[in-house]
Amino acid sequence: MDKKLVHNLLFIAVVAVTGMVVENIYLLQIMTFIGINTLLALGLNMLMGYAGQVSLGHGAFYGIGAYATAYLSGTLGISPWAALVCAIVLSVAVAFVVGRPTLKLSGYYLGMGTLGFGMIVHILFREAGSITGGASGFVGIPMLTLGPLSFEGGRNYFYLVWTVVFGAIFLCKRIIDSKTGRALAAIHGRENAAVALGVDAHALKLNIFMFSAALGAMAGFLYAHFVLFISPDSFGFMASVKMVTMVVIGGMANVWGALIGAVVITLLPEVLHGFADHEMIVFGLILMGVMIVMPQGLTQGVIERYARYKKRA
Amino acid sequence: MEDLLQYLFSGISIGSVYAVVAIGLSMLYRSTELINFAHGEFAMFGAMGLVTLWGQFKLPLPLAFVLTVAGVSMVGILFERFAIRPIKDPHPISLVIITVGASIVFRGVAMVVWGKDPVALPSFSSHGSIEIAGAVIVPQSLYIVAAALVLAGSLHLFFRYTLQGKAMTACAVNKKAAWLTGIPSARMGLFAVLISSGSGAIAGIFIAPVTMNTYDMGTMLGLKGFCAAMIGGLGSLWGAFAGGLLLGILECFGAGLISSGCKDAIAFVLLLLILYLCPGGLFAQKQADRF
Amino acid sequence: MSIKTLVQLFIAITLCITPLSTVAAKSVYKIGGIFSSTGRASFLGDPEKRTMEMMVDRINANGGIDGHLLEAVIYDSEGDPAKAVSAVNKLIHRDKVLAIIGPSTTPTTLAVVNFVERAKMPLISCAAGINITTPVKPWVFKTAQSDRLAVQGLYAHMQAKSVKTVGIITVSNSFGESGKEQLISLAKEYGITIVAKESFGAKDTDTTAQLTKLKKASPDALICWGTNPGPAVVAKNAQQLKIDIPLYQSHGVASPKFIALAGDSAEGIVLPTGKILVMDQLLDDDPQKQILQDYKAMYSAGKAGAVSGFGGYAHDAMTILAEALKGSNGDKQQIRDNLETLENHVGVTGRYSFSPEDHNGLSASAFVMVEIKNKTWNLLGR
């Protein structure tokens, strides 16, 4: 059998068994957060790792997804699943409108442009109190149900989130292995050369931007219906920086990097809790240490180290 | 009319804070093409250093100033030596994440050392606020503007007329070529971080009396400073100065004329428009495309 | 060996053994705490956390509750709703606590409400937001005064001073927003018109633009609603702009820190606050006086800095919980029922009387009006 397929199946099996074996709801909830963060990192990883475009405002799409479903299903009372579709469409539409001019910027200026966009959206969440509930947050998001199946916290939600994650990973891999993926690689290598070969670089970047916005909105939807409460601060500048950190720590241009980044950044604060007031120092030092020792991210770093070890042995 | 003038003055007092922070950030980019997300924390260290030495130990202001700048520059050197230099062939985004990590560490250290409560400091001089045609500005804001001007001016002269400065510019333009002509590029990098963290400290010292000083004040300062440097054109010292003032003035007119809740959003919308029209910032020097 | 030494030795030994012998047989009551001890709201969370630790030690030193010693498991939410959710699930499912105190802020509390309701876990929040307890949720209680009470106190005072128009400036976070809502909704009742509304960012270094706008509307009074350090900036700026309209502040600044931050510009500011800042000026028959002095003595002994009303929310939550734990045998349903029927419980913040319709249980008497004069707080008569 294909080695890749085995890996994928193995991964799915591990997650499925984990979901069955783990009884503790706290652990399941942590893993649910890991799944949501993986979705965020996956989308941003496509943009940063493959299209080579950095975004410091991706928290905005996460928030748009969450607030759209909150408003539609909470205030207007339509089915959350219909709200999901609307949330994704809205997020993609916003990405289109914003991406068209912004993606013409490059390097740090693109970072600045997306940062500005993220800040504006964050402020809108806070100021449009009649729709979003303002700074105090939005209360009254309904629980997800699917026919007789209720996603009331715990196990079912864990499976829902991870099914979506599998789907997203599958989709990302398909894109990377397709013609689009190769065109992306060409842009990432040298944009001018790619354009000379007939790649419409701007359109491609925009498409990936929209795709990552859709994944962000999906994550926002899952977050909103899991916690059943959202407030603007979860989607601000710090959230965007956290997403970039997950991508870079895990390793750019690697689908598994997104997963590993999400695991590390979600688990670290839980593990470091014992340091109390020194938690921030330890967290920052670990972040720096990883980047100093493995500037390519954990995934690449560990693979390289393993290869070197094997060679020596 | 009187209000408009007041909005302008308010904008200058806010903008001067952004400008003075942005200059050190822009200067570092000019010499190393590194964006330091921990720059706001250097400013925070400057402010907190002043809180301790001037506010608490009652040292004379000039002495406290020198000691604080020296201390923060030392931190800058350690930071460069142990966090920036060891990385071989770095991807710029990895460096950015390292500086993000450093900013968290610095914040954490400041929280442990200075506690979580905000501290206020008196102004450098005991003058009351200055009134011009019904609008008011505090002297400390003028000191900040002066500090920003002097800082930008002296850095400008340094890059323009000293051997060291020219060598640093050469390193930034092409590291290898600079190395071939005998410029020790590693030492230049260290020197750039030293100057940058020192100017961050100076910024913090001048800001300290107008703001409430806490361990986490650096986040806001770094973020707004970054925006100011961007608007002015990364690497341009005068651009950073102008960008900072512009950002502050836009915020105040947004707050005064439209809505104070959305003032940041208004400022950012205008900034995005500026960015779309001149993609390299107002005083664009060269393309800033790393990543 | 003298008799005296022997007696002392005997007493010492008995003291050591007595708690052990009675307690050893009984299990420990585990209670959880979630506070924003770092991050944006650390001015709330830090004193709350310290207070809870001190209270647990004190209760244990007195032999625990029904012979059960208490054990506190405290997590830091950093003011982040997602972290608060993690913490609450950890407390419920891993630490298996009997009840939870906290979180410190309104958004973090609202984020965990659904999880404690589902797990049927008693929660006593230390946050002020009115929608924590309205509508009433069976398992959620809170000790902090709702902003509504503060606004009522403030407006009543203004009415007496025949203030007709006000300009308000609020911080753009949940505290300021909730204050703004209450200020607007109650204004009519007191015959007050709000002529201008402005806001400022929690980290703003200058608010002169907003104040200029407010000045232009020339109201009878200005109300600033925020938590330190923003309102100190507002006070300083108002002084710089030579605004002579009286400035009122909220209970969000009610800690000695505010006077230190605002300096001269704090003079003459009037605000509603819990009684803690003016405990020495209270009449001796005030039932809160003794409790306030005890709390201050305990907090000062812990070298945790100046005492303020913020830690008081945790103090009250602890005494209330201790009351509810009595006779509960560690049964959560029983604890909840005990909480709901608690009446006339005097705490640092005020006098609590819970009922199925009211899970905050405070009345307007929880607030007094104070004026800052000569760098201290002066109690104003009602």
PDB file of C-alpha atoms in Angstrom, chain C residues 94-247:
ATOM      1  CA  ARG C  94      -9.764  16.800  36.513  1.00  0.00           C
ATOM      2  CA  ASP C  95      -9.541  18.444  39.913  1.00  0.00           C
ATOM      3  CA  LYS C  96     -13.168  17.586  40.683  1.00  0.00           C
ATOM      4  CA  VAL C  97     -13.767  20.621  42.850  1.00  0.00           C
ATOM      5  CA  LEU C  98     -16.996  21.254  44.768  1.00  0.00           C
ATOM      6  CA  ALA C  99     -17.462  24.861  43.733  1.00  0.00           C
ATOM      7  CA  ILE C 100     -15.640  27.558  41.801  1.00  0.00           C
ATOM      8  CA  ILE C 101     -14.870  31.162  42.661  1.00  0.00           C
ATOM      9  CA  GLY C 102     -14.234  33.592  39.793  1.00  0.00           C
ATOM     10  CA  PRO C 103     -13.549  34.420  36.996  1.00  0.00           C
ATOM     11  CA  SER C 104     -12.616  38.066  37.483  1.00  0.00           C
ATOM     12  CA  THR C 105     -14.076  39.694  34.372  1.00  0.00           C
ATOM     13  CA  THR C 106     -17.458  39.681  32.668  1.00  0.00           C
ATOM     14  CA  PRO C 107     -16.394  38.116  29.337  1.00  0.00           C
ATOM     15  CA  THR C 108     -14.468  35.300  31.008  1.00  0.00           C
ATOM     16  CA  THR C 109     -17.406  34.625  33.323  1.00  0.00           C
ATOM     17  CA  LEU C 110     -19.922  34.541  30.484  1.00  0.00           C
ATOM     18  CA  ALA C 111     -17.616  32.169  28.604  1.00  0.00           C
ATOM     19  CA  VAL C 112     -17.618  29.607  31.410  1.00  0.00           C
ATOM     20  CA  VAL C 113     -21.283  29.930  32.374  1.00  0.00           C
ATOM     21  CA  ASN C 114     -22.455  27.280  29.908  1.00  0.00           C
ATOM     22  CA  PHE C 115     -19.863  24.781  31.112  1.00  0.00           C
ATOM     23  CA  VAL C 116     -20.696  25.135  34.800  1.00  0.00           C
ATOM     24  CA  GLU C 117     -24.429  24.968  34.068  1.00  0.00           C
ATOM     25  CA  ARG C 118     -23.972  21.728  32.126  1.00  0.00           C
ATOM     26  CA  ALA C 119     -21.745  20.214  34.803  1.00  0.00           C
ATOM     27  CA  LYS C 120     -24.042  21.451  37.597  1.00  0.00           C
ATOM     28  CA  MET C 121     -21.179  23.187  39.368  1.00  0.00           C
ATOM     29  CA  PRO C 122     -21.785  26.105  41.739  1.00  0.00           C
ATOM     30  CA  LEU C 123     -19.949  29.212  40.545  1.00  0.00           C
ATOM     31  CA  ILE C 124     -19.519  32.478  42.422  1.00  0.00           C
ATOM     32  CA  SER C 125     -18.213  35.058  39.973  1.00  0.00           C
ATOM     33  CA  CYS C 126     -16.256  38.127  41.001  1.00  0.00           C
ATOM     34  CA  ALA C 127     -17.230  40.120  37.896  1.00  0.00           C
ATOM     35  CA  ALA C 128     -19.614  43.051  37.725  1.00  0.00           C
ATOM     36  CA  GLY C 129     -21.546  42.550  34.460  1.00  0.00           C
ATOM     37  CA  ILE C 130     -25.271  42.574  35.000  1.00  0.00           C
ATOM     38  CA  ASN C 131     -25.976  39.837  32.444  1.00  0.00           C
ATOM     39  CA  ILE C 132     -24.095  37.298  34.534  1.00  0.00           C
ATOM     40  CA  THR C 133     -27.045  36.999  36.885  1.00  0.00           C
ATOM     41  CA  THR C 134     -29.850  38.417  34.702  1.00  0.00           C
ATOM     42  CA  PRO C 135     -31.517  36.236  33.623  1.00  0.00           C
ATOM     43  CA  VAL C 136     -30.848  34.065  36.650  1.00  0.00           C
ATOM     44  CA  LYS C 137     -28.902  30.898  35.924  1.00  0.00           C
ATOM     45  CA  PRO C 138     -29.390  28.174  38.552  1.00  0.00           C
ATOM     46  CA  TRP C 139     -25.709  27.554  39.291  1.00  0.00           C
ATOM     47  CA  VAL C 140     -24.230  31.014  38.813  1.00  0.00           C
ATOM     48  CA  PHE C 141     -23.916  33.608  41.583  1.00  0.00           C
ATOM     49  CA  LYS C 142     -21.824  36.738  41.865  1.00  0.00           C
ATOM     50  CA  THR C 143     -20.450  38.948  44.597  1.00  0.00           C
ATOM     51  CA  ALA C 144     -19.396  42.108  42.749  1.00  0.00           C
ATOM     52  CA  GLN C 145     -21.911  44.921  42.688  1.00  0.00           C
ATOM     53  CA  SER C 146     -23.668  45.357  39.368  1.00  0.00           C
ATOM     54  CA  ASP C 147     -22.934  48.603  37.605  1.00  0.00           C
ATOM     55  CA  ARG C 148     -26.603  49.407  37.893  1.00  0.00           C
ATOM     56  CA  LEU C 149     -26.255  49.994  41.635  1.00  0.00           C
ATOM     57  CA  ALA C 150     -23.239  52.233  41.120  1.00  0.00           C
ATOM     58  CA  VAL C 151     -25.072  54.300  38.532  1.00  0.00           C
ATOM     59  CA  GLN C 152     -28.103  54.612  40.810  1.00  0.00           C
ATOM     60  CA  GLY C 153     -25.915  55.859  43.637  1.00  0.00           C
ATOM     61  CA  LEU C 154     -24.140  58.299  41.351  1.00  0.00           C
ATOM     62  CA  TYR C 155     -27.310  59.653  39.754  1.00  0.00           C
ATOM     63  CA  ALA C 156     -29.019  60.061  43.112  1.00  0.00           C
ATOM     64  CA  HIS C 157     -26.077  62.159  44.244  1.00  0.00           C
ATOM     65  CA  MET C 158     -26.208  64.219  41.049  1.00  0.00           C
ATOM     66  CA  GLN C 159     -29.922  64.737  41.391  1.00  0.00           C
ATOM     67  CA  ALA C 160     -29.335  66.181  44.848  1.00  0.00           C
ATOM     68  CA  LYS C 161     -26.758  68.520  43.317  1.00  0.00           C
ATOM     69  CA  SER C 162     -29.336  69.396  40.643  1.00  0.00           C
ATOM     70  CA  VAL C 163     -27.211  68.202  37.775  1.00  0.00           C
ATOM     71  CA  LYS C 164     -29.355  68.125  34.650  1.00  0.00           C
ATOM     72  CA  THR C 165     -27.017  67.342  31.773  1.00  0.00           C
ATOM     73  CA  VAL C 166     -23.987  65.071  31.708  1.00  0.00           C
ATOM     74  CA  GLY C 167     -21.287  64.125  29.233  1.00  0.00           C
ATOM     75  CA  ILE C 168     -19.956  60.596  29.574  1.00  0.00           C
ATOM     76  CA  ILE C 169     -16.606  59.135  28.613  1.00  0.00           C
ATOM     77  CA  THR C 170     -16.249  55.371  28.906  1.00  0.00           C
ATOM     78  CA  VAL C 171     -13.420  52.915  28.366  1.00  0.00           C
ATOM     79  CA  SER C 172     -13.921  50.694  25.338  1.00  0.00           C
ATOM     80  CA  ASN C 173     -14.018  47.332  27.101  1.00  0.00           C
ATOM     81  CA  SER C 174     -16.726  45.344  28.815  1.00  0.00           C
ATOM     82  CA  PHE C 175     -16.546  47.409  32.009  1.00  0.00           C
ATOM     83  CA  GLY C 176     -16.979  50.725  30.239  1.00  0.00           C
ATOM     84  CA  GLU C 177     -19.590  49.403  27.904  1.00  0.00           C
ATOM     85  CA  SER C 178     -21.740  47.949  30.627  1.00  0.00           C
ATOM     86  CA  GLY C 179     -21.407  51.223  32.560  1.00  0.00           C
ATOM     87  CA  LYS C 180     -22.434  53.161  29.481  1.00  0.00           C
ATOM     88  CA  GLU C 181     -25.538  51.032  29.011  1.00  0.00           C
ATOM     89  CA  GLN C 182     -26.630  51.577  32.611  1.00  0.00           C
ATOM     90  CA  LEU C 183     -25.846  55.294  32.480  1.00  0.00           C
ATOM     91  CA  ILE C 184     -28.041  55.657  29.419  1.00  0.00           C
ATOM     92  CA  SER C 185     -30.894  53.467  30.578  1.00  0.00           C
ATOM     93  CA  LEU C 186     -31.183  55.026  34.053  1.00  0.00           C
ATOM     94  CA  ALA C 187     -30.703  58.676  33.072  1.00  0.00           C
ATOM     95  CA  LYS C 188     -34.365  59.411  32.494  1.00  0.00           C
ATOM     96  CA  GLU C 189     -35.412  58.107  35.893  1.00  0.00           C
ATOM     97  CA  TYR C 190     -33.243  60.749  37.554  1.00  0.00           C
ATOM     98  CA  GLY C 191     -34.160  63.561  35.177  1.00  0.00           C
ATOM     99  CA  ILE C 192     -30.717  63.595  33.616  1.00  0.00           C
ATOM    100  CA  THR C 193     -29.946  64.074  29.931  1.00  0.00           C
ATOM    101  CA  ILE C 194     -26.802  62.706  28.383  1.00  0.00           C
ATOM    102  CA  VAL C 195     -25.592  65.328  25.935  1.00  0.00           C
ATOM    103  CA  ALA C 196     -22.390  63.696  24.700  1.00  0.00           C
ATOM    104  CA  LYS C 197     -20.928  60.184  24.663  1.00  0.00           C
ATOM    105  CA  GLU C 198     -17.254  59.499  24.044  1.00  0.00           C
ATOM    106  CA  SER C 199     -14.972  56.547  24.605  1.00  0.00           C
ATOM    107  CA  PHE C 200     -11.267  55.923  25.050  1.00  0.00           C
ATOM    108  CA  GLY C 201      -8.990  52.904  24.697  1.00  0.00           C
ATOM    109  CA  ALA C 202      -7.780  51.166  27.842  1.00  0.00           C
ATOM    110  CA  LYS C 203      -4.176  51.888  26.869  1.00  0.00           C
ATOM    111  CA  ASP C 204      -4.607  55.402  25.461  1.00  0.00           C
ATOM    112  CA  THR C 205      -1.963  57.894  26.552  1.00  0.00           C
ATOM    113  CA  ASP C 206      -4.067  60.940  25.818  1.00  0.00           C
ATOM    114  CA  THR C 207      -7.786  61.686  25.817  1.00  0.00           C
ATOM    115  CA  THR C 208      -7.746  65.426  25.194  1.00  0.00           C
ATOM    116  CA  ALA C 209      -9.538  65.083  21.852  1.00  0.00           C
ATOM    117  CA  GLN C 210     -12.513  63.387  23.499  1.00  0.00           C
ATOM    118  CA  LEU C 211     -12.532  65.829  26.388  1.00  0.00           C
ATOM    119  CA  THR C 212     -12.492  68.790  24.007  1.00  0.00           C
ATOM    120  CA  LYS C 213     -15.569  67.399  22.359  1.00  0.00           C
ATOM    121  CA  LEU C 214     -17.286  66.889  25.700  1.00  0.00           C
ATOM    122  CA  LYS C 215     -16.349  70.381  26.804  1.00  0.00           C
ATOM    123  CA  LYS C 216     -17.980  71.781  23.691  1.00  0.00           C
ATOM    124  CA  ALA C 217     -21.303  70.178  24.667  1.00  0.00           C
ATOM    125  CA  SER C 218     -20.985  72.091  27.984  1.00  0.00           C
ATOM    126  CA  PRO C 219     -22.768  69.637  30.289  1.00  0.00           C
ATOM    127  CA  ASP C 220     -23.281  70.223  34.033  1.00  0.00           C
ATOM    128  CA  ALA C 221     -21.020  67.305  34.861  1.00  0.00           C
ATOM    129  CA  LEU C 222     -18.696  64.759  33.302  1.00  0.00           C
ATOM    130  CA  ILE C 223     -18.773  61.064  34.123  1.00  0.00           C
ATOM    131  CA  CYS C 224     -15.785  58.871  33.378  1.00  0.00           C
ATOM    132  CA  TRP C 225     -16.388  55.115  33.520  1.00  0.00           C
ATOM    133  CA  GLY C 226     -13.301  52.952  33.431  1.00  0.00           C
ATOM    134  CA  THR C 227     -10.707  51.013  35.366  1.00  0.00           C
ATOM    135  CA  ASN C 228      -7.177  52.116  36.175  1.00  0.00           C
ATOM    136  CA  PRO C 229      -5.098  53.539  34.609  1.00  0.00           C
ATOM    137  CA  GLY C 230      -7.283  55.094  31.849  1.00  0.00           C
ATOM    138  CA  PRO C 231      -9.456  57.287  34.105  1.00  0.00           C
ATOM    139  CA  ALA C 232      -6.326  58.761  35.670  1.00  0.00           C
ATOM    140  CA  VAL C 233      -5.303  59.897  32.185  1.00  0.00           C
ATOM    141  CA  VAL C 234      -8.758  61.432  31.764  1.00  0.00           C
ATOM    142  CA  ALA C 235      -8.470  63.259  35.078  1.00  0.00           C
ATOM    143  CA  LYS C 236      -4.997  64.550  34.191  1.00  0.00           C
ATOM    144  CA  ASN C 237      -6.111  65.655  30.734  1.00  0.00           C
ATOM    145  CA  ALA C 238      -9.162  67.429  32.111  1.00  0.00           C
ATOM    146  CA  GLN C 239      -6.874  69.371  34.393  1.00  0.00           C
ATOM    147  CA  GLN C 240      -4.546  70.219  31.506  1.00  0.00           C
ATOM    148  CA  LEU C 241      -7.445  71.454  29.400  1.00  0.00           C
ATOM    149  CA  LYS C 242      -8.586  73.544  32.369  1.00  0.00           C
ATOM    150  CA  ILE C 243     -12.036  72.003  32.226  1.00  0.00           C
ATOM    151  CA  ASP C 244     -13.956  73.293  35.251  1.00  0.00           C
ATOM    152  CA  ILE C 245     -16.958  71.014  34.847  1.00  0.00           C
ATOM    153  CA  PRO C 246     -17.102  68.660  37.856  1.00  0.00           C
ATOM    154  CA  LEU C 247     -15.709  65.208  37.019  1.00  0.00           C
TER     155      LEU C 247
END
